[in-house]
Short mmCIF file of C-alpha atoms in Angstrom, two decimals:
data_model
loop_
_atom_site.label_atom_id
_atom_site.label_comp_id
_atom_site.label_asym_id
_atom_site.label_seq_id
_atom_site.Cartn_x
_atom_site.Cartn_y
_atom_site.Cartn_z
CA UNK K 1 84.77 181.39 103.81
CA UNK K 2 84.51 183.89 106.75
CA UNK K 3 81.10 182.48 107.32
CA UNK K 4 79.52 182.71 110.71
CA UNK K 5 79.90 180.38 113.64
CA UNK K 6 76.84 178.38 113.27
CA UNK K 7 77.80 177.54 110.14
CA UNK K 8 81.29 175.67 111.54
CA UNK K 9 78.19 173.03 111.04
CA UNK K 10 78.60 173.05 108.42
CA UNK K 11 82.19 172.24 106.56
CA UNK K 12 81.04 171.92 103.02
CA UNK K 13 78.61 175.76 103.22
CA UNK K 14 82.15 176.25 105.00
CA UNK K 15 84.25 175.22 102.11
CA UNK K 16 81.83 177.00 99.54
#
């Protein structure tokens, strides 16, 4: 769940 902020634009990616 700890992903770069640039990935924050993709909520689905954050859930992975």
